[in-house]
CSV table of C-alpha atoms in Angstrom, one decimal:
chain,number,residue,atom,x,y,z
A,3,MET,CA,82.1,-76.4,-4.3
A,4,SER,CA,80.0,-75.2,-1.5
A,5,MET,CA,77.3,-72.5,-2.1
A,6,ALA,CA,77.7,-69.6,0.4
A,7,THR,CA,74.8,-67.2,1.0
A,8,SER,CA,75.2,-63.5,1.8
A,9,HIS,CA,71.7,-63.3,3.5
A,10,PRO,CA,71.7,-62.8,7.2
A,11,SER,CA,70.6,-65.8,9.1
A,12,LEU,CA,67.0,-66.0,10.3
A,13,SER,CA,68.3,-66.1,13.8
A,14,SER,CA,69.5,-62.5,13.4
A,15,ILE,CA,66.0,-61.2,12.6
A,16,THR,CA,64.3,-59.9,15.7
A,17,ILE,CA,60.5,-60.2,15.9
A,18,PRO,CA,58.9,-57.6,18.1
A,19,SER,CA,57.5,-59.0,21.2
A,20,SER,CA,54.0,-58.3,22.5
A,21,SER,CA,55.4,-55.9,25.1
A,22,SER,CA,57.2,-53.8,22.5
A,23,SER,CA,54.1,-53.7,20.2
A,24,SER,CA,52.1,-52.4,23.1
A,25,LYS,CA,54.7,-49.7,23.7
A,26,PHE,CA,54.5,-48.7,20.0
A,27,SER,CA,50.8,-48.4,20.0
A,28,SER,CA,50.8,-46.5,23.3
A,29,SER,CA,53.3,-44.0,21.7
A,30,LEU,CA,50.7,-43.4,18.9
A,31,SER,CA,47.8,-43.1,21.2
A,32,PRO,CA,48.0,-39.3,21.6
A,33,PHE,CA,47.8,-38.9,17.9
A,34,LEU,CA,45.0,-41.3,17.6
A,35,ALA,CA,43.1,-39.6,20.4
A,36,LEU,CA,43.3,-36.3,18.6
A,37,ALA,CA,41.9,-37.5,15.3
A,38,PRO,CA,38.2,-37.6,16.2
A,39,PRO,CA,38.1,-34.0,17.6
A,40,GLN,CA,39.9,-32.7,14.6
A,41,ARG,CA,37.4,-34.4,12.3
A,42,THR,CA,34.6,-32.9,14.4
A,43,LYS,CA,36.1,-29.4,14.3
A,44,ALA,CA,36.5,-29.6,10.5
A,45,ARG,CA,32.9,-30.7,10.2
A,46,ARG,CA,31.8,-27.8,12.3
A,47,LEU,CA,33.8,-25.4,10.2
A,48,HIS,CA,32.3,-26.8,7.1
A,49,VAL,CA,28.7,-26.3,8.5
A,50,ARG,CA,29.5,-22.8,9.6
A,51,ARG,CA,30.9,-21.9,6.2
A,52,THR,CA,27.8,-23.3,4.6
A,53,CYS,CA,25.5,-21.2,6.8
A,54,VAL,CA,27.5,-18.1,6.2
A,55,ARG,CA,27.5,-18.7,2.5
A,56,ALA,CA,23.7,-19.2,2.5
A,57,MET,CA,23.2,-16.0,4.5
A,58,VAL,CA,25.4,-14.0,2.1
A,59,GLN,CA,23.5,-15.5,-0.9
A,60,GLN,CA,20.2,-14.5,0.7
A,61,ALA,CA,21.4,-11.0,1.4
A,62,VAL,CA,22.7,-10.6,-2.1
A,63,GLN,CA,19.5,-11.9,-3.6
A,64,GLY,CA,17.3,-9.7,-1.2
A,65,ALA,CA,19.1,-6.4,-1.9
A,66,PRO,CA,18.1,-6.2,-5.5
A,67,ALA,CA,14.5,-7.2,-4.6
A,68,ALA,CA,14.3,-4.4,-2.0
A,69,TYR,CA,15.9,-1.9,-4.4
A,70,ALA,CA,13.5,-2.9,-7.2
A,71,LYS,CA,10.5,-2.4,-4.8
A,72,GLU,CA,11.7,1.0,-3.7
A,73,MET,CA,12.3,2.1,-7.3
A,74,GLU,CA,8.7,0.9,-8.1
A,75,ARG,CA,7.4,3.0,-5.3
A,76,LEU,CA,9.3,6.1,-6.3
A,77,SER,CA,8.1,5.7,-9.9
A,78,ALA,CA,4.5,5.3,-8.7
A,79,LYS,CA,4.8,8.6,-6.7
A,80,GLU,CA,6.2,10.4,-9.7
A,81,SER,CA,3.5,9.0,-11.9
A,82,LEU,CA,0.7,10.2,-9.6
A,83,LEU,CA,2.1,13.7,-9.3
A,84,LEU,CA,2.3,13.9,-13.1
A,85,ALA,CA,-1.3,12.7,-13.3
A,86,PHE,CA,-2.4,15.6,-11.1
A,87,LYS,CA,-0.6,18.0,-13.4
A,88,ASP,CA,-2.2,16.5,-16.5
A,89,ALA,CA,-5.6,16.7,-14.9
A,90,GLY,CA,-5.2,20.5,-14.5
A,91,GLY,CA,-4.2,20.6,-10.9
A,92,PHE,CA,-6.2,21.9,-7.9
A,93,GLU,CA,-8.0,24.7,-9.8
A,94,ALA,CA,-9.4,22.3,-12.4
A,95,LEU,CA,-10.5,19.9,-9.7
A,96,VAL,CA,-12.4,22.4,-7.6
A,97,SER,CA,-14.0,24.2,-10.6
A,98,GLY,CA,-15.3,20.9,-12.0
A,99,LYS,CA,-13.2,21.0,-15.2
A,100,THR,CA,-11.6,17.6,-14.6
A,101,THR,CA,-12.8,15.0,-17.1
A,102,ASP,CA,-13.9,11.5,-16.4
A,103,MET,CA,-10.9,10.1,-18.1
A,104,GLN,CA,-8.5,12.2,-16.0
A,105,ARG,CA,-10.3,11.2,-12.8
A,106,ILE,CA,-10.1,7.5,-13.5
A,107,ASP,CA,-6.5,7.9,-14.5
A,108,VAL,CA,-5.7,9.6,-11.2
A,109,ASN,CA,-7.6,7.0,-9.2
A,110,GLU,CA,-5.8,4.2,-10.9
A,111,ARG,CA,-2.4,5.7,-10.0
A,112,ILE,CA,-3.6,6.3,-6.4
A,113,THR,CA,-4.5,2.6,-6.1
A,114,GLY,CA,-1.1,1.6,-7.5
A,115,LEU,CA,0.7,3.7,-4.9
A,116,GLU,CA,-1.4,2.6,-2.0
A,117,ARG,CA,-0.3,-1.1,-2.4
A,118,LEU,CA,3.3,0.1,-1.9
A,119,ASN,CA,2.6,1.8,1.4
A,120,PRO,CA,5.9,1.8,3.4
A,121,THR,CA,4.4,2.7,6.7
A,122,PRO,CA,2.5,-0.2,8.4
A,123,ARG,CA,1.1,2.0,11.3
A,124,PRO,CA,0.6,5.4,9.8
A,125,THR,CA,-1.8,6.7,12.5
A,126,THR,CA,1.1,6.7,15.1
A,127,SER,CA,3.9,7.6,12.7
A,128,PRO,CA,5.8,10.9,13.2
A,129,PHE,CA,5.5,11.5,9.4
A,130,LEU,CA,1.8,12.3,9.9
A,131,GLU,CA,2.5,15.6,11.7
A,132,GLY,CA,3.3,18.7,9.7
A,133,ARG,CA,1.7,20.9,7.0
A,134,TRP,CA,0.0,19.2,4.1
A,135,ASN,CA,-1.4,20.6,0.8
A,136,PHE,CA,-4.6,19.2,-0.7
A,137,GLU,CA,-3.9,17.9,-4.2
A,138,TRP,CA,-7.0,15.7,-4.9
A,139,PHE,CA,-10.5,15.2,-3.5
A,140,GLY,CA,-13.0,12.4,-4.1
A,141,SER,CA,-16.4,13.3,-5.4
A,142,GLY,CA,-17.9,13.0,-1.9
A,143,SER,CA,-15.2,14.9,-0.1
A,144,PRO,CA,-16.3,17.8,2.2
A,145,GLY,CA,-13.5,19.9,0.8
A,146,LEU,CA,-14.7,19.4,-2.8
A,147,PHE,CA,-18.3,20.1,-1.8
A,148,ALA,CA,-17.4,23.4,-0.2
A,149,ALA,CA,-15.2,24.4,-3.2
A,150,ARG,CA,-17.9,23.6,-5.7
A,151,LEU,CA,-20.5,25.5,-3.6
A,152,ILE,CA,-18.4,28.6,-4.1
A,153,PHE,CA,-17.9,28.1,-7.9
A,154,GLU,CA,-21.5,27.2,-8.5
A,155,ASN,CA,-22.8,30.4,-6.8
A,156,PHE,CA,-20.1,32.8,-7.8
A,157,PRO,CA,-18.4,33.3,-11.2
A,158,SER,CA,-14.6,32.6,-11.1
A,159,SER,CA,-14.0,36.3,-11.7
A,160,ILE,CA,-15.7,37.1,-8.4
A,161,ALA,CA,-14.7,34.2,-6.1
A,162,SER,CA,-12.2,31.5,-6.3
A,163,LEU,CA,-10.6,28.9,-4.0
A,164,SER,CA,-6.8,29.2,-4.5
A,165,LYS,CA,-5.6,26.4,-2.2
A,166,MET,CA,-6.4,24.3,0.8
A,167,ASP,CA,-3.9,22.9,3.4
A,168,VAL,CA,-4.0,21.3,6.8
A,169,PHE,CA,-1.6,21.5,9.7
A,170,ILE,CA,-1.5,18.4,12.0
A,171,LYS,CA,0.1,18.5,15.4
A,172,ASP,CA,-0.4,16.7,18.7
A,173,GLY,CA,-3.7,15.2,17.7
A,174,ASN,CA,-5.2,18.4,16.3
A,175,ALA,CA,-5.7,19.6,12.8
A,176,ASN,CA,-6.3,23.1,11.3
A,177,ILE,CA,-7.7,23.0,7.8
A,178,THR,CA,-7.3,26.3,5.9
A,179,ALA,CA,-9.1,27.3,2.7
A,180,ASN,CA,-7.7,30.3,1.0
A,181,MET,CA,-10.3,32.3,-1.0
A,182,ASN,CA,-9.8,35.2,-3.4
A,183,LEU,CA,-12.7,37.7,-3.9
A,184,LEU,CA,-12.7,40.0,-6.9
A,185,ASN,CA,-9.0,39.2,-7.4
A,186,SER,CA,-8.3,41.9,-4.7
A,187,ILE,CA,-9.6,40.5,-1.4
A,188,GLU,CA,-7.9,37.5,0.2
A,189,SER,CA,-9.8,35.7,2.9
A,190,LYS,CA,-9.4,32.4,4.8
A,191,VAL,CA,-11.7,29.9,6.4
A,192,ILE,CA,-10.1,27.8,9.1
A,193,ILE,CA,-11.7,24.6,10.4
A,194,SER,CA,-10.2,23.3,13.7
A,195,THR,CA,-10.6,19.6,14.3
A,196,LYS,CA,-9.6,17.0,16.9
A,197,LEU,CA,-8.0,13.7,15.7
A,198,SER,CA,-8.1,10.5,17.7
A,199,VAL,CA,-6.4,7.2,16.9
A,200,GLU,CA,-8.8,4.3,16.5
A,201,GLY,CA,-6.4,1.7,15.0
A,202,PRO,CA,-3.2,1.3,13.1
A,203,LEU,CA,-4.9,2.7,10.0
A,204,ARG,CA,-8.1,4.3,11.2
A,205,MET,CA,-8.7,7.7,12.8
A,206,LYS,CA,-11.7,9.8,13.9
A,207,GLU,CA,-12.0,13.5,13.1
A,208,GLU,CA,-14.3,15.7,15.2
A,209,TYR,CA,-14.9,19.3,14.1
A,210,VAL,CA,-14.3,21.8,16.9
A,211,GLU,CA,-14.6,25.4,15.5
A,212,GLY,CA,-14.8,27.3,12.3
A,213,THR,CA,-13.2,30.7,11.9
A,214,LEU,CA,-13.7,33.3,9.1
A,215,VAL,CA,-10.6,35.3,9.1
A,216,SER,CA,-10.8,39.0,8.5
A,217,PRO,CA,-10.1,39.6,4.8
A,218,THR,CA,-7.0,41.3,3.5
A,219,ILE,CA,-7.5,43.9,0.9
A,220,ILE,CA,-4.9,44.3,-1.9
A,221,GLU,CA,-5.6,47.9,-2.8
A,222,ASP,CA,-3.7,48.0,-6.1
A,223,ARG,CA,-5.9,45.2,-7.4
A,224,VAL,CA,-9.2,46.7,-6.4
A,225,PRO,CA,-11.3,47.7,-9.6
A,226,GLU,CA,-11.8,51.4,-10.0
A,227,GLN,CA,-15.6,51.0,-9.9
A,228,LEU,CA,-15.4,49.3,-6.4
A,229,LYS,CA,-12.9,51.5,-4.7
A,230,GLY,CA,-15.5,54.0,-3.5
A,231,ALA,CA,-17.8,51.3,-2.0
A,232,LEU,CA,-14.8,49.5,-0.5
A,233,GLY,CA,-13.5,52.7,1.1
A,234,GLN,CA,-16.9,53.3,2.7
A,235,ALA,CA,-17.0,49.7,4.1
A,236,VAL,CA,-13.6,50.2,5.7
A,237,ASN,CA,-14.6,53.5,7.3
A,238,ALA,CA,-17.7,51.8,8.6
A,239,VAL,CA,-15.7,49.1,10.3
A,240,GLN,CA,-13.4,51.7,11.8
A,241,GLN,CA,-16.3,53.4,13.4
A,242,LEU,CA,-17.6,50.3,15.2
A,243,PRO,CA,-17.1,50.1,19.0
A,244,VAL,CA,-13.7,48.7,20.0
A,245,PRO,CA,-14.9,45.3,21.3
A,246,ILE,CA,-16.9,44.7,18.1
A,247,ARG,CA,-14.1,46.0,15.9
A,248,ASP,CA,-11.6,43.7,17.6
A,249,ALA,CA,-13.9,40.8,17.3
A,250,VAL,CA,-14.3,41.4,13.6
A,251,SER,CA,-10.5,41.9,13.1
A,252,SER,CA,-9.8,38.6,14.9
A,253,GLY,CA,-12.3,36.7,12.8
A,254,LEU,CA,-15.8,35.4,13.1
A,255,LYS,CA,-15.8,32.1,15.1
A,256,VAL,CA,-18.5,29.5,14.9
A,257,PRO,CA,-18.5,26.6,17.4
A,258,LEU,CA,-18.9,23.2,15.7
A,259,SER,CA,-18.4,20.8,18.7
A,260,ASN,CA,-20.7,17.8,18.6
A,261,SER,CA,-22.0,18.8,15.2
A,262,ILE,CA,-19.7,17.1,12.6
A,263,GLN,CA,-17.4,14.1,12.7
A,264,ARG,CA,-16.1,11.5,10.4
A,265,LEU,CA,-14.0,8.4,10.2
A,266,PHE,CA,-11.2,8.0,7.7
A,267,MET,CA,-8.4,5.5,7.0
A,268,ILE,CA,-4.8,6.3,6.1
A,269,SER,CA,-4.0,4.1,3.1
A,270,TYR,CA,-0.6,5.5,2.3
A,271,LEU,CA,2.0,7.6,4.2
A,272,ASP,CA,5.6,8.5,3.6
A,273,GLU,CA,7.7,11.7,4.1
A,274,GLU,CA,6.1,13.4,1.1
A,275,ILE,CA,2.6,12.0,0.3
A,276,LEU,CA,-0.5,11.3,2.5
A,277,ILE,CA,-3.5,9.4,1.2
A,278,ILE,CA,-6.7,9.0,3.2
A,279,ARG,CA,-10.1,7.4,2.4
A,280,ASP,CA,-13.4,8.2,4.1
A,281,THR,CA,-16.1,5.7,4.9
A,282,SER,CA,-17.4,5.9,1.3
A,283,GLY,CA,-13.9,5.0,0.0
A,284,MET,CA,-13.3,8.4,-1.6
A,285,PRO,CA,-9.6,9.2,-1.7
A,286,GLU,CA,-7.9,12.5,-0.6
A,287,VAL,CA,-4.3,13.0,-1.6
A,288,LEU,CA,-2.1,15.5,0.2
A,289,THR,CA,1.6,16.5,-0.4
A,290,ARG,CA,3.9,17.9,2.3
A,291,LEU,CA,4.5,21.6,2.4
A,292,ASP,CA,7.1,21.8,5.2
A,293,ALA,CA,10.3,19.8,5.9
A,294,SER,CA,10.1,16.1,6.7
A,295,PRO,CA,9.6,15.6,10.5
A,296,SER,CA,12.3,12.8,10.7
A,297,SER,CA,13.8,14.6,13.6
A,298,LEU,CA,10.7,14.2,15.8
A,299,GLY,CA,11.5,12.2,18.9
A,300,GLU,CA,8.2,10.7,19.9
A,301,SER,CA,5.1,9.6,17.9
A,302,ILE,CA,1.5,9.9,18.7
A,303,PRO,CA,0.5,7.6,21.6
A,304,GLU,CA,-0.6,4.1,20.6
A,305,TYR,CA,-4.3,3.3,20.3
A,306,GLU,CA,-6.0,1.1,22.8
A,307,SER,CA,-8.0,-1.8,21.4
């Protein structure tokens, strides 16, 4: 009995020749040629996504830090303003009623705010211009010296310094001291000065002129015992020659050029608070009275080193 096989004969199996193999490989060559660029593109996409992810993480991490610093600055400002109020304000300062504990507390809060100064070049910042109210003087400040001179020579019932402010514009400053005499006569002393930029933080102030403004009389506040004498004084002024009377009404002017000057440094400036220190390091703190000058187009010209 013969064994028959169902397998095809070996002669029926066709082995690819070298020519057909080369044709097969050449048909795959376009796909093989595309493989390296695809891997390179994928690698570039991976690198790009990694960079973007790092930038996003940095932004997300930086935003809370900037927010925290800004909140710290706002808190320091509020703390300083509260310290002024607790110390009795401007009246207590100029009358010498501020205690040593209150002064050291205010100075500590001033130092804390100065280290958070958001304006790197305050002398050329548009925020510097405008009207500012004096809130605090150092012990060696000219403003405090003038204020105490009034209080030491006159009782508070006779003379008082109600407030001081300064208007800064185009490199000039007008410092105004508002005085009250006998609670019925209001007078002003205006000091005009010239400001020059000496660096990103430092400025020079030169006094130009002093003006004693003609007083304003509030008649309903004049004490009865003084009304007669005051009426005589007013009549005497009215009888003066017109040129002299006009000069008196426009104020007594005293030239101060080349007599007084000082250097000071701006240690803090934003849209609401200005802090300066003189050569002795004494601080003066001012708060803005008018609107923020954020709409100003140009700043003060840069200094020349």
